[in-house]
mmCIF file of C-alpha atoms and ligand atoms in Angstrom:
data_model
loop_
_atom_site.group_PDB
_atom_site.id
_atom_site.type_symbol
_atom_site.label_atom_id
_atom_site.label_comp_id
_atom_site.label_asym_id
_atom_site.label_seq_id
_atom_site.Cartn_x
_atom_site.Cartn_y
_atom_site.Cartn_z
ATOM 1 C CA MET A 1 -126.059 74.435 120.222
ATOM 2 C CA LYS A 2 -123.124 72.026 119.728
ATOM 3 C CA ARG A 3 -121.921 69.952 122.050
ATOM 4 C CA ARG A 4 -117.900 70.339 123.129
ATOM 5 C CA PRO A 5 -116.094 67.474 122.640
ATOM 6 C CA THR A 6 -115.194 66.034 126.438
ATOM 7 C CA SER A 7 -112.004 63.855 127.286
ATOM 8 C CA LYS A 8 -113.838 60.745 128.555
ATOM 9 C CA VAL A 9 -112.931 59.989 131.680
ATOM 10 C CA THR A 10 -112.629 55.647 131.462
ATOM 11 C CA PRO A 11 -112.376 53.324 134.301
ATOM 12 C CA GLU A 12 -108.681 52.714 133.299
ATOM 13 C CA ARG A 13 -107.780 56.617 133.449
ATOM 14 C CA ALA A 14 -109.434 56.827 136.805
ATOM 15 C CA ARG A 15 -107.131 54.072 137.956
ATOM 16 C CA VAL A 16 -104.238 55.825 136.411
ATOM 17 C CA TYR A 17 -105.314 59.004 137.951
ATOM 18 C CA ASN A 18 -106.363 57.284 141.372
ATOM 19 C CA THR A 19 -103.074 55.440 141.466
ATOM 20 C CA ARG A 20 -100.635 58.211 141.144
ATOM 21 C CA LEU A 21 -102.609 60.511 143.764
ATOM 22 C CA VAL A 22 -102.113 58.105 146.553
ATOM 23 C CA LEU A 23 -98.482 57.371 145.592
ATOM 24 C CA LYS A 24 -97.889 61.131 145.464
ATOM 25 C CA THR A 25 -99.315 61.395 148.651
ATOM 26 C CA ILE A 26 -97.430 58.745 150.241
ATOM 27 C CA TYR A 27 -94.029 60.056 148.981
ATOM 28 C CA GLU A 28 -95.133 63.576 150.368
ATOM 29 C CA ARG A 29 -96.243 62.575 153.742
ATOM 30 C CA GLY A 30 -93.367 60.200 154.508
ATOM 31 C CA GLU A 31 -95.667 57.974 156.602
ATOM 32 C CA ILE A 32 -98.979 57.575 156.468
ATOM 33 C CA SER A 33 -102.131 55.033 156.987
ATOM 34 C CA ARG A 34 -104.729 53.788 154.930
ATOM 35 C CA ALA A 35 -107.254 55.831 156.315
ATOM 36 C CA ASP A 36 -105.492 59.614 156.410
ATOM 37 C CA ILE A 37 -105.089 58.685 152.736
ATOM 38 C CA ALA A 38 -108.484 58.464 152.184
ATOM 39 C CA ARG A 39 -109.000 61.562 154.026
ATOM 40 C CA SER A 40 -106.285 63.271 152.292
ATOM 41 C CA THR A 41 -107.206 62.132 149.035
ATOM 42 C CA ARG A 42 -111.158 61.767 149.275
ATOM 43 C CA LEU A 43 -110.730 58.778 147.699
ATOM 44 C CA ALA A 44 -113.518 56.155 148.867
ATOM 45 C CA ARG A 45 -111.833 53.445 151.158
ATOM 46 C CA PRO A 46 -112.253 50.778 149.056
ATOM 47 C CA THR A 47 -110.796 52.527 146.263
ATOM 48 C CA VAL A 48 -107.665 52.885 148.539
ATOM 49 C CA SER A 49 -107.345 49.578 149.727
ATOM 50 C CA ASP A 50 -107.167 48.200 145.957
ATOM 51 C CA VAL A 51 -105.009 50.939 144.948
ATOM 52 C CA VAL A 52 -102.448 50.351 147.864
ATOM 53 C CA ALA A 53 -102.920 46.379 146.823
ATOM 54 C CA ASP A 54 -101.683 46.984 143.925
ATOM 55 C CA LEU A 55 -98.594 49.715 144.633
ATOM 56 C CA MET A 56 -97.746 46.805 147.206
ATOM 57 C CA ALA A 57 -97.953 44.006 144.874
ATOM 58 C CA GLU A 58 -95.346 46.261 142.271
ATOM 59 C CA GLY A 59 -93.346 46.841 145.349
ATOM 60 C CA LEU A 60 -93.559 50.584 145.343
ATOM 61 C CA ILE A 61 -94.864 50.948 148.731
ATOM 62 C CA GLU A 62 -94.408 48.492 151.924
ATOM 63 C CA GLU A 63 -96.318 48.492 155.252
ATOM 64 C CA LEU A 64 -93.996 49.839 158.123
ATOM 65 C CA GLY A 65 -95.802 48.163 160.955
ATOM 66 C CA TYR A 66 -98.498 49.903 163.412
ATOM 67 C CA GLY A 67 -98.008 53.667 164.646
ATOM 68 C CA PRO A 68 -99.039 55.697 167.404
ATOM 69 C CA SER A 69 -102.703 55.394 168.434
ATOM 70 C CA THR A 70 -104.838 58.912 168.316
ATOM 71 C CA GLY A 71 -107.721 57.359 170.278
ATOM 72 C CA GLY A 72 -108.563 54.216 168.513
ATOM 73 C CA LYS A 73 -106.577 51.115 166.446
ATOM 74 C CA ARG A 74 -103.303 51.913 165.816
ATOM 75 C CA PRO A 75 -102.862 52.472 162.828
ATOM 76 C CA LEU A 76 -100.793 50.305 159.978
ATOM 77 C CA LEU A 77 -98.457 52.794 158.579
ATOM 78 C CA LEU A 78 -97.432 52.999 154.776
ATOM 79 C CA ALA A 79 -94.123 54.416 153.226
ATOM 80 C CA LEU A 80 -92.279 54.487 150.012
ATOM 81 C CA ALA A 81 -90.169 51.426 149.206
ATOM 82 C CA THR A 82 -87.457 53.999 148.793
ATOM 83 C CA GLY A 83 -85.267 51.337 146.870
ATOM 84 C CA SER A 84 -87.481 49.395 145.024
ATOM 85 C CA ARG A 85 -86.622 51.191 141.817
ATOM 86 C CA GLN A 86 -83.352 52.564 140.488
ATOM 87 C CA LEU A 87 -83.079 55.529 137.974
ATOM 88 C CA ILE A 88 -80.657 56.307 135.632
ATOM 89 C CA GLY A 89 -79.531 59.952 135.604
ATOM 90 C CA LEU A 90 -76.888 61.319 133.085
ATOM 91 C CA ASN A 91 -75.004 64.455 133.170
ATOM 92 C CA LEU A 92 -73.696 65.554 129.431
ATOM 93 C CA ALA A 93 -71.859 68.186 130.785
ATOM 94 C CA ARG A 94 -69.332 70.345 128.457
ATOM 95 C CA GLU A 95 -65.622 68.273 129.069
ATOM 96 C CA ARG A 96 -67.396 65.064 131.006
ATOM 97 C CA PHE A 97 -70.058 62.580 130.918
ATOM 98 C CA SER A 98 -71.477 61.565 134.499
ATOM 99 C CA GLY A 99 -73.871 59.098 135.154
ATOM 100 C CA ALA A 100 -75.164 57.413 138.655
ATOM 101 C CA LEU A 101 -77.788 54.964 140.032
ATOM 102 C CA ILE A 102 -80.329 56.939 142.125
ATOM 103 C CA ASP A 103 -83.045 55.704 144.240
ATOM 104 C CA LEU A 104 -86.664 57.284 144.908
ATOM 105 C CA ARG A 105 -85.558 59.509 147.173
ATOM 106 C CA GLY A 106 -82.573 61.241 145.385
ATOM 107 C CA GLU A 107 -80.013 58.844 146.782
ATOM 108 C CA ILE A 108 -76.877 58.095 144.824
ATOM 109 C CA ALA A 109 -75.864 54.476 144.789
ATOM 110 C CA HIS A 110 -73.403 54.310 142.355
ATOM 111 C CA ARG A 111 -71.400 56.607 139.692
ATOM 112 C CA VAL A 112 -69.671 56.655 136.821
ATOM 113 C CA ASP A 113 -67.651 59.370 135.098
ATOM 114 C CA LEU A 114 -66.155 59.909 131.586
ATOM 115 C CA PRO A 115 -64.177 62.814 130.658
ATOM 116 C CA LEU A 116 -64.418 63.803 127.110
ATOM 117 C CA ASP A 117 -61.153 65.260 126.564
ATOM 118 C CA GLY A 118 -62.308 67.074 123.653
ATOM 119 C CA ARG A 119 -63.878 63.965 121.898
ATOM 120 C CA ASN A 120 -67.574 64.980 120.134
ATOM 121 C CA GLY A 121 -69.846 63.931 117.352
ATOM 122 C CA ASN A 122 -70.409 60.121 117.310
ATOM 123 C CA VAL A 123 -67.261 59.263 119.900
ATOM 124 C CA ALA A 124 -68.987 61.279 122.161
ATOM 125 C CA LEU A 125 -72.384 59.153 121.323
ATOM 126 C CA ASP A 126 -70.416 56.279 122.113
ATOM 127 C CA PHE A 127 -69.418 57.634 125.470
ATOM 128 C CA VAL A 128 -73.290 58.155 125.987
ATOM 129 C CA TYR A 129 -73.787 54.226 125.488
ATOM 130 C CA SER A 130 -70.668 53.086 128.045
ATOM 131 C CA ALA A 131 -71.983 55.130 130.797
ATOM 132 C CA VAL A 132 -75.329 53.586 130.193
ATOM 133 C CA ASP A 133 -74.122 49.983 130.163
ATOM 134 C CA ALA A 134 -71.832 50.644 133.164
ATOM 135 C CA LEU A 135 -74.877 51.957 135.363
ATOM 136 C CA ILE A 136 -76.905 49.022 134.064
ATOM 137 C CA ALA A 137 -74.313 46.579 134.809
ATOM 138 C CA ALA A 138 -74.089 47.871 138.006
ATOM 139 C CA SER A 139 -77.836 48.336 139.027
ATOM 140 C CA ASN A 140 -79.360 45.707 141.346
ATOM 141 C CA ARG A 141 -83.266 46.721 141.389
ATOM 142 C CA PRO A 142 -85.499 47.171 138.416
ATOM 143 C CA LEU A 143 -84.756 50.386 136.982
ATOM 144 C CA LEU A 144 -87.493 53.103 135.961
ATOM 145 C CA GLY A 145 -85.651 54.635 132.883
ATOM 146 C CA ILE A 146 -82.865 56.719 131.959
ATOM 147 C CA GLY A 147 -83.218 60.367 132.459
ATOM 148 C CA VAL A 148 -80.679 62.922 130.647
ATOM 149 C CA GLY A 149 -79.451 66.661 131.420
ATOM 150 C CA ALA A 150 -77.640 67.874 128.518
ATOM 151 C CA PRO A 151 -76.493 71.701 127.672
ATOM 152 C CA GLY A 152 -77.759 73.325 124.622
ATOM 153 C CA LEU A 153 -80.948 73.538 122.993
ATOM 154 C CA VAL A 154 -82.778 70.413 123.900
ATOM 155 C CA ASP A 155 -86.508 69.914 122.489
ATOM 156 C CA ALA A 156 -87.734 67.944 125.312
ATOM 157 C CA ALA A 157 -91.273 66.692 124.055
ATOM 158 C CA SER A 158 -89.530 64.895 120.803
ATOM 159 C CA GLY A 159 -86.348 64.303 122.881
ATOM 160 C CA VAL A 160 -84.214 65.662 119.926
ATOM 161 C CA MET A 161 -80.860 67.494 121.068
ATOM 162 C CA ARG A 162 -81.181 70.312 118.358
ATOM 163 C CA GLN A 163 -78.251 72.039 118.953
ATOM 164 C CA ALA A 164 -74.935 71.230 121.239
ATOM 165 C CA VAL A 165 -71.711 73.078 120.277
ATOM 166 C CA ASN A 166 -69.328 71.732 122.226
ATOM 167 C CA LEU A 167 -70.144 67.860 121.367
ATOM 168 C CA ASN A 168 -70.600 68.892 117.669
ATOM 169 C CA TRP A 169 -74.414 67.399 117.782
ATOM 170 C CA ARG A 170 -77.206 68.906 115.691
ATOM 171 C CA ASP A 171 -80.338 67.533 115.538
ATOM 172 C CA VAL A 172 -79.293 63.783 117.266
ATOM 173 C CA PRO A 173 -82.355 62.120 118.704
ATOM 174 C CA LEU A 174 -80.926 61.013 121.525
ATOM 175 C CA ARG A 175 -83.492 59.848 123.305
ATOM 176 C CA ASP A 176 -85.150 57.302 120.523
ATOM 177 C CA LEU A 177 -81.475 55.939 120.372
ATOM 178 C CA LEU A 178 -81.562 55.211 124.054
ATOM 179 C CA GLN A 179 -84.536 54.112 123.777
ATOM 180 C CA GLU A 180 -83.979 51.362 121.073
ATOM 181 C CA ARG A 181 -80.732 50.442 122.386
ATOM 182 C CA TYR A 182 -82.006 49.719 125.966
ATOM 183 C CA SER A 183 -85.843 49.320 125.893
ATOM 184 C CA LEU A 184 -86.294 51.601 128.872
ATOM 185 C CA PRO A 185 -88.092 54.888 129.054
ATOM 186 C CA VAL A 186 -86.032 57.866 128.346
ATOM 187 C CA LEU A 187 -86.466 61.419 129.226
ATOM 188 C CA ILE A 188 -84.449 63.891 127.866
ATOM 189 C CA ALA A 189 -84.366 68.340 129.008
ATOM 190 C CA ASN A 190 -81.828 70.953 128.953
ATOM 191 C CA ASP A 191 -78.822 70.743 132.199
ATOM 192 C CA CYS A 192 -80.104 74.499 133.509
ATOM 193 C CA GLN A 193 -84.021 73.109 133.262
ATOM 194 C CA VAL A 194 -83.570 69.628 135.024
ATOM 195 C CA ALA A 195 -81.169 71.634 137.938
ATOM 196 C CA ALA A 196 -84.341 73.757 138.799
ATOM 197 C CA LEU A 197 -86.439 70.793 138.887
ATOM 198 C CA ALA A 198 -83.760 68.971 141.101
ATOM 199 C CA GLU A 199 -84.224 72.077 143.650
ATOM 200 C CA TYR A 200 -88.063 71.714 143.270
ATOM 201 C CA THR A 201 -87.832 67.845 144.079
ATOM 202 C CA PHE A 202 -85.140 67.149 146.416
ATOM 203 C CA GLY A 203 -84.113 70.711 147.816
ATOM 204 C CA ASP A 204 -84.671 72.144 151.298
ATOM 205 C CA ASN A 205 -87.082 74.493 152.430
ATOM 206 C CA ILE A 206 -89.084 73.756 149.508
ATOM 207 C CA ALA A 207 -92.892 72.899 150.762
ATOM 208 C CA GLY A 208 -95.738 74.981 149.504
ATOM 209 C CA VAL A 209 -93.042 76.760 146.675
ATOM 210 C CA ARG A 210 -94.853 76.618 143.372
ATOM 211 C CA ASP A 211 -92.750 79.123 141.471
ATOM 212 C CA LEU A 212 -88.945 78.963 141.589
ATOM 213 C CA ILE A 213 -86.161 79.952 139.213
ATOM 214 C CA VAL A 214 -82.726 78.416 139.645
ATOM 215 C CA ILE A 215 -79.999 80.221 137.592
ATOM 216 C CA ASN A 216 -77.129 78.341 136.754
ATOM 217 C CA VAL A 217 -74.225 79.547 136.666
ATOM 218 C CA GLY A 218 -71.001 77.309 135.327
ATOM 219 C CA TRP A 219 -69.073 76.932 131.937
ATOM 220 C CA GLY A 220 -72.452 77.625 130.877
ATOM 221 C CA VAL A 221 -75.152 79.720 132.081
ATOM 222 C CA GLY A 222 -78.741 79.328 131.877
ATOM 223 C CA ALA A 223 -82.201 79.489 133.881
ATOM 224 C CA GLY A 224 -84.788 76.783 134.854
ATOM 225 C CA ILE A 225 -88.154 77.909 135.477
ATOM 226 C CA ILE A 226 -90.647 76.032 137.676
ATOM 227 C CA HIS A 227 -94.044 78.449 137.017
ATOM 228 C CA ASP A 228 -96.843 77.098 139.119
ATOM 229 C CA GLY A 229 -95.895 73.819 139.568
ATOM 230 C CA HIS A 230 -94.683 72.926 136.165
ATOM 231 C CA LEU A 231 -91.311 72.684 134.256
ATOM 232 C CA LEU A 232 -91.379 75.536 131.784
ATOM 233 C CA TYR A 233 -89.442 73.686 128.769
ATOM 234 C CA GLY A 234 -90.336 76.074 126.163
ATOM 235 C CA ASN A 235 -92.531 75.603 123.205
ATOM 236 C CA PRO A 236 -90.808 73.248 121.703
ATOM 237 C CA LEU A 237 -87.826 74.869 123.270
ATOM 238 C CA GLY A 238 -85.700 76.965 125.234
ATOM 239 C CA ALA A 239 -87.518 78.676 128.332
ATOM 240 C CA GLY A 240 -84.754 80.059 130.389
ATOM 241 C CA GLU A 241 -81.986 80.664 127.802
ATOM 242 C CA ILE A 242 -80.821 83.738 129.013
ATOM 243 C CA GLY A 243 -77.128 83.108 128.822
ATOM 244 C CA HIS A 244 -77.354 84.017 125.190
ATOM 245 C CA VAL A 245 -79.256 87.125 125.728
ATOM 246 C CA VAL A 246 -76.981 90.266 124.831
ATOM 247 C CA ILE A 247 -76.101 92.181 127.976
ATOM 248 C CA ASP A 248 -73.074 94.131 126.354
ATOM 249 C CA LYS A 249 -73.668 94.700 122.599
ATOM 250 C CA GLY A 250 -70.055 95.562 122.515
ATOM 251 C CA GLY A 251 -68.785 92.413 124.487
ATOM 252 C CA GLU A 252 -66.532 89.645 123.667
ATOM 253 C CA ARG A 253 -67.449 87.207 120.703
ATOM 254 C CA CYS A 254 -69.735 84.218 121.938
ATOM 255 C CA PRO A 255 -69.618 80.681 120.521
ATOM 256 C CA CYS A 256 -73.054 81.084 119.865
ATOM 257 C CA GLY A 257 -72.347 83.771 117.196
ATOM 258 C CA ASN A 258 -73.340 86.847 118.887
ATOM 259 C CA THR A 259 -70.966 89.281 121.336
ATOM 260 C CA GLY A 260 -71.986 90.159 124.858
ATOM 261 C CA CYS A 261 -74.038 87.345 125.720
ATOM 262 C CA LEU A 262 -74.377 87.009 129.917
ATOM 263 C CA GLU A 263 -72.137 84.014 129.479
ATOM 264 C CA THR A 264 -69.425 85.780 128.093
ATOM 265 C CA LEU A 265 -69.374 88.163 131.440
ATOM 266 C CA VAL A 266 -70.528 85.910 134.224
ATOM 267 C CA SER A 267 -69.460 82.167 133.517
ATOM 268 C CA THR A 268 -67.422 80.419 135.216
ATOM 269 C CA HIS A 269 -65.080 80.348 132.171
ATOM 270 C CA ALA A 270 -65.169 84.323 131.826
ATOM 271 C CA ILE A 271 -64.460 84.911 135.703
ATOM 272 C CA LEU A 272 -61.386 82.507 135.130
ATOM 273 C CA ARG A 273 -60.141 84.296 131.989
ATOM 274 C CA ARG A 274 -60.712 87.739 133.408
ATOM 275 C CA ALA A 275 -58.611 86.425 136.905
ATOM 276 C CA ARG A 276 -55.840 85.328 134.644
ATOM 277 C CA SER A 277 -55.455 88.466 133.530
ATOM 278 C CA LEU A 278 -55.827 90.255 136.627
ATOM 279 C CA ALA A 279 -53.097 87.747 137.647
ATOM 280 C CA ARG A 280 -50.599 88.524 134.721
ATOM 281 C CA GLN A 281 -51.615 92.653 135.352
ATOM 282 C CA ASP A 282 -50.449 92.548 138.850
ATOM 283 C CA PRO A 283 -47.376 90.280 140.371
ATOM 284 C CA ASP A 284 -48.205 91.449 144.039
ATOM 285 C CA SER A 285 -51.930 90.375 143.722
ATOM 286 C CA LEU A 286 -52.775 87.618 146.232
ATOM 287 C CA LEU A 287 -54.266 86.350 142.994
ATOM 288 C CA HIS A 288 -51.152 86.079 141.283
ATOM 289 C CA GLN A 289 -49.419 84.838 145.193
ATOM 290 C CA PHE A 290 -52.004 82.357 145.210
ATOM 291 C CA SER A 291 -51.531 80.681 141.452
ATOM 292 C CA SER A 292 -47.854 81.094 140.193
ATOM 293 C CA HIS A 293 -48.769 80.363 136.767
ATOM 294 C CA PRO A 294 -51.472 82.246 135.881
ATOM 295 C CA GLU A 295 -52.463 80.277 132.851
ATOM 296 C CA ALA A 296 -52.836 77.332 134.692
ATOM 297 C CA MET A 297 -55.090 78.737 137.239
ATOM 298 C CA ALA A 298 -58.360 76.790 138.706
ATOM 299 C CA PHE A 299 -61.524 78.275 139.716
ATOM 300 C CA ASP A 300 -60.662 77.408 143.125
ATOM 301 C CA THR A 301 -58.040 79.755 143.105
ATOM 302 C CA VAL A 302 -59.795 82.699 142.162
ATOM 303 C CA CYS A 303 -62.494 81.555 145.598
ATOM 304 C CA GLN A 304 -59.795 81.212 147.805
ATOM 305 C CA ALA A 305 -58.029 85.164 146.681
ATOM 306 C CA PHE A 306 -61.658 85.958 146.863
ATOM 307 C CA ASN A 307 -62.026 85.084 150.637
ATOM 308 C CA SER A 308 -58.561 86.428 151.257
ATOM 309 C CA GLY A 309 -60.297 89.685 150.529
ATOM 310 C CA ASP A 310 -57.892 90.724 146.847
ATOM 311 C CA PRO A 311 -59.627 93.845 145.824
ATOM 312 C CA GLY A 312 -59.068 93.255 142.076
ATOM 313 C CA VAL A 313 -60.961 89.857 142.330
ATOM 314 C CA ARG A 314 -63.726 91.388 144.519
ATOM 315 C CA CYS A 315 -64.462 94.081 142.394
ATOM 316 C CA GLU A 316 -64.469 91.621 139.283
ATOM 317 C CA ILE A 317 -67.378 89.171 141.169
ATOM 318 C CA GLU A 318 -69.181 92.601 142.624
ATOM 319 C CA GLU A 319 -69.467 93.087 138.346
ATOM 320 C CA VAL A 320 -70.636 89.627 138.095
ATOM 321 C CA GLY A 321 -73.097 90.265 140.386
ATOM 322 C CA HIS A 322 -74.624 93.271 138.558
ATOM 323 C CA SER A 323 -74.943 91.321 135.485
ATOM 324 C CA LEU A 324 -76.583 88.890 137.079
ATOM 325 C CA GLY A 325 -78.653 91.221 138.478
ATOM 326 C CA ALA A 326 -79.711 92.462 135.439
ATOM 327 C CA ALA A 327 -80.662 88.913 134.450
ATOM 328 C CA ALA A 328 -82.718 88.448 137.262
ATOM 329 C CA ALA A 329 -84.776 91.799 136.945
ATOM 330 C CA ASN A 330 -85.970 90.628 133.321
ATOM 331 C CA LEU A 331 -86.895 86.981 134.894
ATOM 332 C CA VAL A 332 -88.773 88.904 137.806
ATOM 333 C CA GLY A 333 -90.319 91.219 135.205
ATOM 334 C CA ALA A 334 -91.693 88.428 133.182
ATOM 335 C CA PHE A 335 -92.649 85.978 136.147
ATOM 336 C CA GLY A 336 -93.224 88.421 138.760
ATOM 337 C CA SER A 337 -91.637 88.034 142.245
ATOM 338 C CA CYS A 338 -90.516 84.483 143.164
ATOM 339 C CA ARG A 339 -87.661 82.371 144.831
ATOM 340 C CA ILE A 340 -84.387 82.788 142.422
ATOM 341 C CA LEU A 341 -81.420 80.791 143.451
ATOM 342 C CA ILE A 342 -77.989 80.215 142.004
ATOM 343 C CA ALA A 343 -76.706 77.144 141.039
ATOM 344 C CA GLY A 344 -72.549 76.000 140.248
ATOM 345 C CA PRO A 345 -69.141 76.969 141.915
ATOM 346 C CA VAL A 346 -69.970 80.653 142.111
ATOM 347 C CA SER A 347 -71.438 80.181 145.518
ATOM 348 C CA CYS A 348 -68.302 80.524 146.722
ATOM 349 C CA PHE A 349 -68.814 84.041 146.355
ATOM 350 C CA GLY A 350 -71.679 83.802 148.872
ATOM 351 C CA GLN A 351 -73.727 86.624 150.266
ATOM 352 C CA PHE A 352 -71.351 89.082 148.697
ATOM 353 C CA LEU A 353 -72.460 87.904 145.018
ATOM 354 C CA LEU A 354 -76.161 87.950 146.411
ATOM 355 C CA ASP A 355 -75.928 91.285 147.492
ATOM 356 C CA ALA A 356 -74.649 92.578 144.375
ATOM 357 C CA ILE A 357 -77.295 90.730 142.211
ATOM 358 C CA ARG A 358 -79.874 91.743 144.875
ATOM 359 C CA GLU A 359 -78.745 95.610 144.564
ATOM 360 C CA GLU A 360 -78.686 95.797 140.583
ATOM 361 C CA MET A 361 -82.270 93.960 140.718
ATOM 362 C CA ALA A 362 -83.883 96.256 142.881
ATOM 363 C CA GLU A 363 -82.527 99.205 140.405
ATOM 364 C CA ARG A 364 -83.587 97.572 137.423
ATOM 365 C CA CYS A 365 -87.289 96.146 138.037
ATOM 366 C CA PHE A 366 -90.547 97.290 139.927
ATOM 367 C CA PRO A 367 -89.620 97.912 143.566
ATOM 368 C CA SER A 368 -92.290 95.780 145.567
ATOM 369 C CA LEU A 369 -91.525 92.924 142.967
ATOM 370 C CA ALA A 370 -87.686 93.105 144.018
ATOM 371 C CA THR A 371 -88.588 93.121 147.632
ATOM 372 C CA GLU A 372 -90.607 90.211 147.428
ATOM 373 C CA THR A 373 -88.576 88.401 145.563
ATOM 374 C CA GLU A 374 -85.792 85.949 147.289
ATOM 375 C CA ILE A 375 -82.461 85.687 146.288
ATOM 376 C CA GLY A 376 -80.285 82.876 147.560
ATOM 377 C CA PHE A 377 -77.981 79.590 146.537
ATOM 378 C CA VAL A 378 -79.499 76.124 145.551
ATOM 379 C CA SER A 379 -79.525 73.478 148.766
ATOM 380 C CA LEU A 380 -78.325 70.856 146.467
ATOM 381 C CA GLY A 381 -74.401 70.800 145.284
ATOM 382 C CA SER A 382 -72.606 69.361 142.434
ATOM 383 C CA ASP A 383 -75.109 66.307 141.683
ATOM 384 C CA ILE A 384 -77.762 68.821 140.954
ATOM 385 C CA VAL A 385 -77.954 67.865 137.337
ATOM 386 C CA LEU A 386 -77.693 64.507 137.913
ATOM 387 C CA LEU A 387 -80.913 64.292 140.418
ATOM 388 C CA GLY A 388 -82.603 66.603 137.747
ATOM 389 C CA ALA A 389 -82.592 64.179 135.366
ATOM 390 C CA SER A 390 -83.311 61.651 137.511
ATOM 391 C CA ALA A 391 -86.260 63.547 138.921
ATOM 392 C CA LEU A 392 -87.950 63.946 135.235
ATOM 393 C CA LEU A 393 -88.477 59.972 135.551
ATOM 394 C CA LEU A 394 -90.023 60.327 139.277
ATOM 395 C CA HIS A 395 -92.400 63.192 137.621
ATOM 396 C CA ASN A 396 -93.549 61.642 134.485
ATOM 397 C CA GLU A 397 -92.904 57.609 134.970
ATOM 398 C CA LEU A 398 -94.461 58.011 138.444
ATOM 399 C CA GLY A 399 -96.135 61.151 138.195
ATOM 400 C CA LEU A 400 -95.178 62.279 141.669
ATOM 401 C CA PHE A 401 -94.888 65.934 140.366
ATOM 402 C CA ALA A 402 -96.934 68.012 138.328
ATOM 403 C CA ALA A 403 -94.614 68.210 135.399
ATOM 404 C CA PRO A 404 -95.708 66.543 132.244
ATOM 405 C CA LEU A 405 -93.432 66.185 129.128
ATOM 406 C CA GLY A 406 -94.855 66.840 125.967
HETATM 407 ZN ZN1 ZN B 1 -73.999 83.638 123.131
#
């Protein structure tokens, strides 16, 4: 009988594994003694002491002092040295690039914001460098690396931006370009995917959750899927690209080339376009009163008219909810009952939007799966993509969560 090849556990591999396990335990527990780490990880006490000594030498953890006694000697507590490293997070959004220096717990220390004003191609690439240059100049701690969330089709394993329509980028090897220029670890993923990773890493009420879907509804629309504790990238790319699934075959033309994609129905751009049309049609509407020049209407005006009870806007948002509900039903069909959270400016439509999503989803999937699926909003605000980009580094460079790339 042929022996199957086995991956040998070398002492070096065991040490990396143990180090990541101890660091993860300290990260999750907040404050913990060496004895409790040994109990929790089932590692031998001397092993824990060795690993803790290494992590302290690297400055990643620190001793907090003695905690209260639970019967015997008072335990010496350890904690993550939250400010010992800085992470660079970048959000290459459609109209503006933003970036931030972020600590190991997701606190933002410094930001940059670069409006693109229609620039694309190599000029937009120079804007990425400008953002990183400014953040490196502002950093005052060792940098763990650069994490990037970008719209479009991103091959996370190879770090290549396959297609970003608004930036006019095709097959741009952004990871290698940044790595060569800055000699730092660089990780890149789709912006909706990293939004899910952000909520999974830094969000509220997430303890014990292993399956989570975040539907990002902004200028673009897409989902990020955490399945059994792992972020799904697609193989090699495209997991969660629900924005370009056609919902209405005879609908509006989409920049992707198809007509009636989900994005043409529910994106903030689509909502705004229809709100402008409503305002023009009905000069007596609240929408028109709040916006004397419908062509210059901002998304906030739509939220204001909605909250003031404009019937045309409410009807519009109900339709948006039903389209998102159809998409949610398909996701539940593929991944089973789970927690589905909506991110983006549409959160201003509150429970009304969630009820419309739930109603449509319940009519389109197995009833008990719909009942067991939670629909809500993410707990993180407009920095969700920046935080998710930095979370890529926590996952891959420090092994704090289970989401390996490639
Ligand atoms: Zn499309």
